[in-house]
mmCIF file of C-alpha atoms in Angstrom:
data_model
loop_
_atom_site.group_PDB
_atom_site.id
_atom_site.type_symbol
_atom_site.label_atom_id
_atom_site.label_comp_id
_atom_site.label_asym_id
_atom_site.label_seq_id
_atom_site.Cartn_x
_atom_site.Cartn_y
_atom_site.Cartn_z
ATOM 1 C CA UNK A 1 -43.986 -71.466 49.351
ATOM 2 C CA UNK A 2 -43.980 -69.483 46.124
ATOM 3 C CA UNK A 3 -46.873 -69.802 43.678
ATOM 4 C CA UNK A 4 -46.312 -72.537 41.080
ATOM 5 C CA UNK A 5 -45.228 -71.805 37.536
ATOM 6 C CA UNK A 6 -45.049 -67.997 37.419
ATOM 7 C CA UNK A 7 -43.617 -68.104 33.880
ATOM 8 C CA UNK A 8 -46.016 -70.747 32.521
ATOM 9 C CA UNK A 9 -48.442 -69.754 29.799
ATOM 10 C CA UNK A 10 -52.172 -70.441 29.924
ATOM 11 C CA UNK A 11 -54.225 -71.891 27.106
ATOM 12 C CA UNK A 12 -55.965 -68.861 25.631
ATOM 13 C CA UNK A 13 -56.430 -66.339 22.866
ATOM 14 C CA UNK A 14 -53.492 -63.927 22.490
ATOM 15 C CA UNK A 15 -52.825 -60.892 20.312
ATOM 16 C CA UNK A 16 -50.532 -62.022 17.498
ATOM 17 C CA UNK A 17 -50.089 -58.917 15.374
ATOM 18 C CA UNK A 18 -51.943 -55.803 14.269
ATOM 19 C CA UNK A 19 -54.255 -56.282 11.300
ATOM 20 C CA UNK A 20 -52.505 -53.450 9.471
ATOM 21 C CA UNK A 21 -49.244 -55.429 9.484
ATOM 22 C CA UNK A 22 -50.731 -58.230 7.390
ATOM 23 C CA UNK A 23 -51.221 -57.241 3.765
ATOM 24 C CA UNK A 24 -50.174 -58.906 0.515
ATOM 25 C CA UNK A 25 -46.872 -60.395 1.677
ATOM 26 C CA UNK A 26 -46.046 -62.976 4.349
ATOM 27 C CA UNK A 27 -45.025 -61.514 7.702
ATOM 28 C CA UNK A 28 -42.636 -63.028 10.228
ATOM 29 C CA UNK A 29 -43.493 -62.904 13.908
ATOM 30 C CA UNK A 30 -42.342 -64.514 17.120
ATOM 31 C CA UNK A 31 -44.995 -65.824 19.473
ATOM 32 C CA UNK A 32 -45.066 -68.533 22.174
ATOM 33 C CA UNK A 33 -41.291 -68.834 21.836
ATOM 34 C CA UNK A 34 -41.723 -69.901 18.207
ATOM 35 C CA UNK A 35 -40.732 -68.332 14.904
ATOM 36 C CA UNK A 36 -43.982 -68.046 12.958
ATOM 37 C CA UNK A 37 -45.187 -66.775 9.594
ATOM 38 C CA UNK A 38 -48.529 -65.100 8.842
ATOM 39 C CA UNK A 39 -50.331 -64.465 5.581
ATOM 40 C CA UNK A 40 -53.852 -63.998 4.229
ATOM 41 C CA UNK A 41 -55.633 -66.842 2.466
ATOM 42 C CA UNK A 42 -57.815 -66.543 -0.639
ATOM 43 C CA UNK A 43 -60.724 -65.177 1.415
ATOM 44 C CA UNK A 44 -58.486 -62.604 3.113
ATOM 45 C CA UNK A 45 -58.481 -64.452 6.438
ATOM 46 C CA UNK A 46 -55.245 -64.568 8.449
ATOM 47 C CA UNK A 47 -53.201 -67.755 8.617
ATOM 48 C CA UNK A 48 -50.492 -68.225 11.282
ATOM 49 C CA UNK A 49 -48.158 -71.231 11.072
ATOM 50 C CA UNK A 50 -44.571 -72.316 11.846
ATOM 51 C CA UNK A 51 -42.122 -70.223 9.866
ATOM 52 C CA UNK A 52 -39.887 -72.896 8.354
ATOM 53 C CA UNK A 53 -40.764 -75.133 5.420
ATOM 54 C CA UNK A 54 -41.032 -78.807 6.455
ATOM 55 C CA UNK A 55 -39.091 -79.739 3.327
ATOM 56 C CA UNK A 56 -35.640 -78.291 3.970
ATOM 57 C CA UNK A 57 -36.319 -75.582 6.517
ATOM 58 C CA UNK A 58 -36.322 -72.481 4.317
ATOM 59 C CA UNK A 59 -37.977 -69.426 5.851
ATOM 60 C CA UNK A 60 -41.474 -69.023 4.454
ATOM 61 C CA UNK A 61 -41.292 -65.313 5.263
ATOM 62 C CA UNK A 62 -39.183 -65.021 2.103
ATOM 63 C CA UNK A 63 -41.888 -66.717 0.051
ATOM 64 C CA UNK A 64 -44.781 -65.299 -1.938
ATOM 65 C CA UNK A 65 -48.526 -65.385 -1.490
ATOM 66 C CA UNK A 66 -50.173 -66.830 -4.617
ATOM 67 C CA UNK A 67 -53.977 -66.845 -4.690
ATOM 68 C CA UNK A 68 -54.070 -67.122 -0.916
ATOM 69 C CA UNK A 69 -51.447 -69.878 -0.751
ATOM 70 C CA UNK A 70 -47.886 -69.422 0.478
ATOM 71 C CA UNK A 71 -45.088 -70.579 -1.838
ATOM 72 C CA UNK A 72 -41.726 -71.535 -0.345
ATOM 73 C CA UNK A 73 -38.890 -69.506 -1.901
ATOM 74 C CA UNK A 74 -36.476 -72.470 -2.056
ATOM 75 C CA UNK A 75 -38.214 -75.320 -3.931
ATOM 76 C CA UNK A 76 -41.626 -73.819 -4.565
ATOM 77 C CA UNK A 77 -43.764 -75.968 -2.284
ATOM 78 C CA UNK A 78 -47.193 -74.333 -2.028
ATOM 79 C CA UNK A 79 -49.209 -74.337 1.219
ATOM 80 C CA UNK A 80 -52.881 -73.410 1.370
ATOM 81 C CA UNK A 81 -54.766 -71.689 4.198
ATOM 82 C CA UNK A 82 -55.196 -74.969 6.081
ATOM 83 C CA UNK A 83 -51.414 -75.530 6.052
ATOM 84 C CA UNK A 84 -51.607 -78.382 3.560
ATOM 85 C CA UNK A 85 -49.069 -78.585 0.736
ATOM 86 C CA UNK A 86 -51.110 -78.505 -2.486
ATOM 87 C CA UNK A 87 -48.314 -78.327 -5.037
ATOM 88 C CA UNK A 88 -44.706 -79.442 -5.452
ATOM 89 C CA UNK A 89 -43.238 -78.233 -8.755
ATOM 90 C CA UNK A 90 -42.095 -81.037 -11.067
ATOM 91 C CA UNK A 91 -43.570 -83.676 -8.787
ATOM 92 C CA UNK A 92 -46.830 -85.569 -9.220
ATOM 93 C CA UNK A 93 -46.686 -86.950 -5.679
ATOM 94 C CA UNK A 94 -47.174 -84.903 -2.536
ATOM 95 C CA UNK A 95 -46.243 -86.632 0.755
ATOM 96 C CA UNK A 96 -49.191 -87.015 3.124
ATOM 97 C CA UNK A 97 -47.148 -85.297 5.862
ATOM 98 C CA UNK A 98 -46.316 -82.280 3.698
ATOM 99 C CA UNK A 99 -48.068 -79.630 5.764
ATOM 100 C CA UNK A 100 -47.530 -76.937 8.367
ATOM 101 C CA UNK A 101 -49.749 -76.941 11.455
ATOM 102 C CA UNK A 102 -51.672 -73.684 11.503
ATOM 103 C CA UNK A 103 -52.792 -71.974 14.706
ATOM 104 C CA UNK A 104 -56.493 -71.090 15.101
ATOM 105 C CA UNK A 105 -56.984 -67.371 14.435
ATOM 106 C CA UNK A 106 -59.667 -64.692 14.695
ATOM 107 C CA UNK A 107 -59.360 -61.147 13.367
ATOM 108 C CA UNK A 108 -61.177 -58.317 15.136
ATOM 109 C CA UNK A 109 -60.652 -55.059 17.055
ATOM 110 C CA UNK A 110 -57.607 -54.280 14.903
ATOM 111 C CA UNK A 111 -55.642 -57.439 15.801
ATOM 112 C CA UNK A 112 -55.084 -60.972 14.589
ATOM 113 C CA UNK A 113 -55.726 -63.165 17.631
ATOM 114 C CA UNK A 114 -53.980 -66.526 17.895
ATOM 115 C CA UNK A 115 -55.047 -69.489 20.023
ATOM 116 C CA UNK A 116 -52.407 -71.302 22.082
ATOM 117 C CA UNK A 117 -52.422 -74.492 24.125
ATOM 118 C CA UNK A 118 -54.743 -76.957 22.400
ATOM 119 C CA UNK A 119 -55.360 -77.879 18.751
ATOM 120 C CA UNK A 120 -58.743 -76.112 18.790
ATOM 121 C CA UNK A 121 -59.975 -73.190 20.946
ATOM 122 C CA UNK A 122 -61.668 -74.047 24.234
ATOM 123 C CA UNK A 123 -63.721 -70.843 24.239
ATOM 124 C CA UNK A 124 -64.643 -68.043 21.856
ATOM 125 C CA UNK A 125 -62.698 -64.782 21.841
ATOM 126 C CA UNK A 126 -64.653 -62.371 24.107
ATOM 127 C CA UNK A 127 -66.329 -59.434 22.452
ATOM 128 C CA UNK A 128 -65.566 -55.754 23.066
ATOM 129 C CA UNK A 129 -68.469 -53.555 21.933
ATOM 130 C CA UNK A 130 -66.519 -50.309 22.465
ATOM 131 C CA UNK A 131 -64.484 -51.228 19.368
ATOM 132 C CA UNK A 132 -67.452 -52.619 17.494
ATOM 133 C CA UNK A 133 -71.050 -51.428 17.493
ATOM 134 C CA UNK A 134 -70.377 -48.587 19.966
ATOM 135 C CA UNK A 135 -67.129 -47.405 18.393
ATOM 136 C CA UNK A 136 -68.493 -43.923 17.585
ATOM 137 C CA UNK A 137 -69.167 -43.303 21.290
ATOM 138 C CA UNK A 138 -65.450 -43.225 22.178
ATOM 139 C CA UNK A 139 -62.302 -41.340 21.287
ATOM 140 C CA UNK A 140 -59.180 -43.333 21.987
ATOM 141 C CA UNK A 141 -55.652 -44.511 21.299
ATOM 142 C CA UNK A 142 -53.753 -47.770 20.917
ATOM 143 C CA UNK A 143 -50.724 -48.726 22.989
ATOM 144 C CA UNK A 144 -47.870 -51.253 22.917
ATOM 145 C CA UNK A 145 -45.578 -51.984 25.869
ATOM 146 C CA UNK A 146 -42.710 -54.479 26.000
ATOM 147 C CA UNK A 147 -41.509 -56.070 29.249
ATOM 148 C CA UNK A 148 -39.539 -59.033 30.538
ATOM 149 C CA UNK A 149 -42.393 -59.725 32.936
ATOM 150 C CA UNK A 150 -44.656 -62.719 32.461
ATOM 151 C CA UNK A 151 -48.172 -62.843 31.045
ATOM 152 C CA UNK A 152 -49.589 -63.816 34.429
ATOM 153 C CA UNK A 153 -47.789 -60.920 36.104
ATOM 154 C CA UNK A 154 -49.284 -58.366 33.716
ATOM 155 C CA UNK A 155 -52.799 -59.747 34.030
ATOM 156 C CA UNK A 156 -52.875 -60.151 37.812
ATOM 157 C CA UNK A 157 -51.948 -56.479 38.168
ATOM 158 C CA UNK A 158 -55.612 -55.483 37.865
ATOM 159 C CA UNK A 159 -56.472 -57.704 40.840
ATOM 160 C CA UNK A 160 -53.720 -56.212 43.026
ATOM 161 C CA UNK A 161 -55.735 -53.208 44.178
ATOM 162 C CA UNK A 162 -53.349 -52.294 47.003
ATOM 163 C CA UNK A 163 -50.593 -51.243 44.590
ATOM 164 C CA UNK A 164 -52.883 -48.506 43.237
ATOM 165 C CA UNK A 165 -52.207 -46.629 46.464
ATOM 166 C CA UNK A 166 -48.577 -47.597 47.035
ATOM 167 C CA UNK A 167 -46.867 -47.726 43.629
ATOM 168 C CA UNK A 168 -49.176 -45.266 41.858
ATOM 169 C CA UNK A 169 -49.603 -42.918 44.808
ATOM 170 C CA UNK A 170 -53.381 -42.700 44.620
ATOM 171 C CA UNK A 171 -54.702 -41.508 47.995
ATOM 172 C CA UNK A 172 -58.038 -43.184 48.717
ATOM 173 C CA UNK A 173 -60.572 -43.447 51.509
ATOM 174 C CA UNK A 174 -63.269 -46.091 52.003
ATOM 175 C CA UNK A 175 -61.948 -48.461 49.362
ATOM 176 C CA UNK A 176 -63.802 -51.604 48.346
ATOM 177 C CA UNK A 177 -62.468 -54.493 46.273
ATOM 178 C CA UNK A 178 -64.364 -57.647 45.448
ATOM 179 C CA UNK A 179 -63.880 -60.556 43.077
ATOM 180 C CA UNK A 180 -67.089 -61.044 41.124
ATOM 181 C CA UNK A 181 -68.940 -64.339 41.067
ATOM 182 C CA UNK A 182 -71.335 -63.706 38.183
ATOM 183 C CA UNK A 183 -70.398 -62.740 34.606
ATOM 184 C CA UNK A 184 -73.548 -60.648 34.231
ATOM 185 C CA UNK A 185 -72.128 -58.234 36.823
ATOM 186 C CA UNK A 186 -69.538 -57.278 34.176
ATOM 187 C CA UNK A 187 -72.043 -56.629 31.381
ATOM 188 C CA UNK A 188 -70.793 -53.043 30.925
ATOM 189 C CA UNK A 189 -67.601 -54.559 29.490
ATOM 190 C CA UNK A 190 -69.361 -56.743 26.931
ATOM 191 C CA UNK A 191 -71.177 -60.041 26.534
ATOM 192 C CA UNK A 192 -70.600 -62.635 29.268
ATOM 193 C CA UNK A 193 -67.403 -64.630 28.829
ATOM 194 C CA UNK A 194 -67.757 -68.395 29.068
ATOM 195 C CA UNK A 195 -67.930 -69.378 32.729
ATOM 196 C CA UNK A 196 -64.642 -71.123 33.481
ATOM 197 C CA UNK A 197 -62.672 -68.847 31.122
ATOM 198 C CA UNK A 198 -63.856 -65.757 33.013
ATOM 199 C CA UNK A 199 -62.716 -63.840 36.055
ATOM 200 C CA UNK A 200 -63.816 -60.373 37.082
ATOM 201 C CA UNK A 201 -63.494 -57.813 39.870
ATOM 202 C CA UNK A 202 -64.888 -54.492 41.081
ATOM 203 C CA UNK A 203 -62.891 -51.763 42.778
ATOM 204 C CA UNK A 204 -63.962 -48.382 44.090
ATOM 205 C CA UNK A 205 -62.698 -45.675 46.366
ATOM 206 C CA UNK A 206 -63.200 -42.082 47.430
ATOM 207 C CA UNK A 207 -60.265 -39.930 46.389
ATOM 208 C CA UNK A 208 -58.706 -37.640 48.994
ATOM 209 C CA UNK A 209 -57.457 -34.713 46.931
ATOM 210 C CA UNK A 210 -55.264 -32.770 49.323
ATOM 211 C CA UNK A 211 -54.603 -29.047 48.937
ATOM 212 C CA UNK A 212 -53.615 -27.610 45.503
ATOM 213 C CA UNK A 213 -50.941 -25.366 47.068
ATOM 214 C CA UNK A 214 -49.674 -27.380 50.038
ATOM 215 C CA UNK A 215 -49.707 -30.731 48.229
ATOM 216 C CA UNK A 216 -50.016 -30.043 44.469
ATOM 217 C CA UNK A 217 -48.807 -33.493 43.375
ATOM 218 C CA UNK A 218 -51.456 -35.295 45.372
ATOM 219 C CA UNK A 219 -54.092 -32.796 44.230
ATOM 220 C CA UNK A 220 -53.216 -33.299 40.548
ATOM 221 C CA UNK A 221 -53.233 -37.083 40.927
ATOM 222 C CA UNK A 222 -56.709 -36.951 42.428
ATOM 223 C CA UNK A 223 -58.013 -34.695 39.655
ATOM 224 C CA UNK A 224 -56.532 -36.935 36.965
ATOM 225 C CA UNK A 225 -57.992 -40.095 38.542
ATOM 226 C CA UNK A 226 -61.480 -38.564 38.621
ATOM 227 C CA UNK A 227 -61.207 -36.550 35.371
ATOM 228 C CA UNK A 228 -61.882 -33.487 37.553
ATOM 229 C CA UNK A 229 -65.520 -34.569 37.542
ATOM 230 C CA UNK A 230 -66.229 -36.036 40.978
ATOM 231 C CA UNK A 231 -64.906 -37.418 44.221
ATOM 232 C CA UNK A 232 -64.939 -41.202 43.720
ATOM 233 C CA UNK A 233 -63.950 -43.616 41.012
ATOM 234 C CA UNK A 234 -64.890 -47.174 40.205
ATOM 235 C CA UNK A 235 -63.210 -49.783 38.031
ATOM 236 C CA UNK A 236 -64.853 -52.868 36.542
ATOM 237 C CA UNK A 237 -62.449 -55.468 35.141
ATOM 238 C CA UNK A 238 -63.091 -58.854 33.662
ATOM 239 C CA UNK A 239 -61.261 -61.034 31.211
ATOM 240 C CA UNK A 240 -59.979 -64.350 29.974
ATOM 241 C CA UNK A 241 -56.552 -65.987 30.513
ATOM 242 C CA UNK A 242 -54.939 -63.882 27.761
ATOM 243 C CA UNK A 243 -56.581 -60.478 28.072
ATOM 244 C CA UNK A 244 -58.921 -58.147 29.935
ATOM 245 C CA UNK A 245 -61.697 -55.582 29.495
ATOM 246 C CA UNK A 246 -62.116 -52.509 31.712
ATOM 247 C CA UNK A 247 -64.759 -49.869 32.316
ATOM 248 C CA UNK A 248 -63.902 -46.844 34.457
ATOM 249 C CA UNK A 249 -66.422 -44.624 36.224
ATOM 250 C CA UNK A 250 -66.451 -41.385 38.225
ATOM 251 C CA UNK A 251 -69.222 -41.139 40.805
ATOM 252 C CA UNK A 252 -70.936 -44.016 39.005
ATOM 253 C CA UNK A 253 -70.852 -42.421 35.539
ATOM 254 C CA UNK A 254 -68.855 -44.189 32.825
ATOM 255 C CA UNK A 255 -65.780 -42.314 31.594
ATOM 256 C CA UNK A 256 -63.647 -44.859 29.717
ATOM 257 C CA UNK A 257 -63.121 -48.362 28.323
ATOM 258 C CA UNK A 258 -59.886 -50.313 27.951
ATOM 259 C CA UNK A 259 -58.997 -53.488 26.079
ATOM 260 C CA UNK A 260 -55.750 -55.144 27.191
ATOM 261 C CA UNK A 261 -54.275 -58.100 25.325
ATOM 262 C CA UNK A 262 -51.146 -60.136 25.886
ATOM 263 C CA UNK A 263 -48.692 -61.040 23.120
ATOM 264 C CA UNK A 264 -46.338 -63.636 24.677
ATOM 265 C CA UNK A 265 -43.190 -63.404 22.555
ATOM 266 C CA UNK A 266 -41.020 -65.844 24.486
ATOM 267 C CA UNK A 267 -40.399 -66.807 28.095
ATOM 268 C CA UNK A 268 -39.618 -63.557 29.985
ATOM 269 C CA UNK A 269 -40.386 -61.504 26.886
ATOM 270 C CA UNK A 270 -43.942 -60.215 26.773
ATOM 271 C CA UNK A 271 -45.809 -57.416 25.038
ATOM 272 C CA UNK A 272 -49.093 -55.940 26.182
ATOM 273 C CA UNK A 273 -51.121 -54.219 23.500
ATOM 274 C CA UNK A 274 -54.560 -52.736 23.391
ATOM 275 C CA UNK A 275 -56.823 -49.745 23.135
ATOM 276 C CA UNK A 276 -58.117 -47.165 25.597
ATOM 277 C CA UNK A 277 -61.020 -44.858 24.848
ATOM 278 C CA UNK A 278 -62.693 -41.981 26.679
ATOM 279 C CA UNK A 279 -66.463 -41.850 26.358
ATOM 280 C CA UNK A 280 -67.641 -38.911 24.278
ATOM 281 C CA UNK A 281 -69.665 -36.400 26.269
ATOM 282 C CA UNK A 282 -70.842 -34.191 23.428
ATOM 283 C CA UNK A 283 -68.450 -31.314 24.082
ATOM 284 C CA UNK A 284 -65.261 -31.226 21.997
ATOM 285 C CA UNK A 285 -63.093 -29.615 24.654
ATOM 286 C CA UNK A 286 -64.357 -31.956 27.359
ATOM 287 C CA UNK A 287 -63.749 -34.958 25.094
ATOM 288 C CA UNK A 288 -60.160 -33.869 24.500
ATOM 289 C CA UNK A 289 -59.643 -33.208 28.205
ATOM 290 C CA UNK A 290 -60.954 -36.655 29.147
ATOM 291 C CA UNK A 291 -58.807 -38.288 26.488
ATOM 292 C CA UNK A 292 -55.703 -36.483 27.719
ATOM 293 C CA UNK A 293 -56.442 -37.552 31.319
ATOM 294 C CA UNK A 294 -56.928 -41.157 30.218
ATOM 295 C CA UNK A 295 -53.747 -41.096 28.160
ATOM 296 C CA UNK A 296 -51.794 -39.705 31.103
ATOM 297 C CA UNK A 297 -53.220 -42.308 33.503
ATOM 298 C CA UNK A 298 -52.379 -45.101 31.088
ATOM 299 C CA UNK A 299 -48.869 -44.049 30.148
ATOM 300 C CA UNK A 300 -47.726 -42.854 33.576
ATOM 301 C CA UNK A 301 -49.172 -45.914 35.288
ATOM 302 C CA UNK A 302 -47.525 -48.267 32.800
ATOM 303 C CA UNK A 303 -44.198 -46.459 33.156
ATOM 304 C CA UNK A 304 -44.402 -47.171 36.890
ATOM 305 C CA UNK A 305 -45.468 -50.801 36.452
ATOM 306 C CA UNK A 306 -42.920 -51.967 33.876
ATOM 307 C CA UNK A 307 -39.774 -51.559 36.019
ATOM 308 C CA UNK A 308 -41.519 -53.727 38.619
ATOM 309 C CA UNK A 309 -42.393 -56.346 36.005
ATOM 310 C CA UNK A 310 -38.863 -56.290 34.626
ATOM 311 C CA UNK A 311 -37.116 -56.767 37.958
ATOM 312 C CA UNK A 312 -39.456 -59.000 39.980
ATOM 313 C CA UNK A 313 -38.276 -62.466 41.010
ATOM 314 C CA UNK A 314 -41.613 -64.210 41.535
ATOM 315 C CA UNK A 315 -40.161 -67.269 43.273
ATOM 316 C CA UNK A 316 -38.675 -65.041 45.989
ATOM 317 C CA UNK A 317 -42.037 -63.697 47.145
ATOM 318 C CA UNK A 318 -43.522 -66.109 49.668
ATOM 319 C CA UNK A 319 -45.324 -64.017 52.315
ATOM 320 C CA UNK A 320 -49.053 -63.307 52.011
ATOM 321 C CA UNK A 321 -51.572 -61.012 53.708
ATOM 322 C CA UNK A 322 -55.378 -60.640 53.385
ATOM 323 C CA UNK A 323 -54.705 -57.792 50.924
ATOM 324 C CA UNK A 324 -53.387 -60.402 48.486
ATOM 325 C CA UNK A 325 -56.692 -62.253 48.243
ATOM 326 C CA UNK A 326 -57.529 -60.965 44.754
ATOM 327 C CA UNK A 327 -54.096 -61.812 43.367
ATOM 328 C CA UNK A 328 -54.124 -65.286 44.903
ATOM 329 C CA UNK A 329 -57.541 -66.048 43.485
ATOM 330 C CA UNK A 330 -56.394 -64.845 40.078
ATOM 331 C CA UNK A 331 -53.317 -67.091 40.237
ATOM 332 C CA UNK A 332 -55.446 -70.130 41.029
ATOM 333 C CA UNK A 333 -57.735 -69.299 38.106
ATOM 334 C CA UNK A 334 -54.797 -68.681 35.761
ATOM 335 C CA UNK A 335 -53.057 -71.906 36.781
ATOM 336 C CA UNK A 336 -56.199 -73.862 35.899
ATOM 337 C CA UNK A 337 -55.693 -72.719 32.305
ATOM 338 C CA UNK A 338 -51.967 -73.440 32.355
ATOM 339 C CA UNK A 339 -52.930 -76.994 33.317
ATOM 340 C CA UNK A 340 -55.065 -77.309 30.147
ATOM 341 C CA UNK A 341 -52.136 -76.812 27.790
ATOM 342 C CA UNK A 342 -51.447 -80.068 25.975
ATOM 343 C CA UNK A 343 -47.855 -81.235 26.639
ATOM 344 C CA UNK A 344 -47.340 -82.124 22.978
ATOM 345 C CA UNK A 345 -47.630 -78.426 22.119
ATOM 346 C CA UNK A 346 -44.801 -77.276 24.398
ATOM 347 C CA UNK A 347 -41.070 -77.736 24.258
ATOM 348 C CA UNK A 348 -39.351 -79.768 27.007
ATOM 349 C CA UNK A 349 -38.509 -77.489 29.920
ATOM 350 C CA UNK A 350 -40.927 -74.699 29.104
ATOM 351 C CA UNK A 351 -43.721 -73.321 26.932
ATOM 352 C CA UNK A 352 -43.359 -72.830 23.220
#
């Protein structure tokens, strides 16, 4: 039978919006199938809450931020950073239920991250040192890709090693793929992620380059995959139910880092955002070459993946082989976090 709930959303941290989008005015966004509003409180911290005023449903996006509080444009109700109404013009009494329920948020790595699934986060947002204390060691770019695929589909892609050779045309010999059992094995990506929120894998293979004249396409693909610096590449991936961290190597030497985050807009409407950075080697030309190779890998690979995401009917795929072991283990892990979503936080018939 097909895997359960391919469109269900796991309890997790998700990328809500870029930090640069949130300035002095409220910003509207759609996330988890909900219309939301975001603003900065008096300390400059992001607040994300339902978009419509609980009074008469006016859009708070049209309101104003006053000393870190958001004022409704219709009747002037004022909501503080906790979501509580602290002022109703011309009224001495504020109803005890006059509040909007804010989502837990964290701001780092250029994004406002929003927690979904339970009233309070079940684990801390994982760190990513390549965009923090080691930022000067990398030269990189940010990316945004929209698809009708599901969050689970985008995340399990990294555990589907066989498609590297088939869809992406990477010719490999002596491949090895293993799901990791210890977070410390992924320490190159960052600090260990809390145990049950974590899943990681290791993949490596020797690239068979072909001949530059008789098979130039295969030769170029091999050179791009190895940054023209060796004969084998390795990929370390680990993550949480809403995102992943990657480190890429050539012949055991680190060449890049990637942060991938999911922004679940609505059911069958998903955005993946993130950052990819090539490790600086000290030479300007080599740095630019490595960055261009990484950019090409990222953008070409994504351009090949997205039509698959957009057109897949997950319930139709029922056959399995031993090559699917990584994907099946990821789906079991992911489903365990879908099961933690509190029913009161979802709409009947689907996630919200």
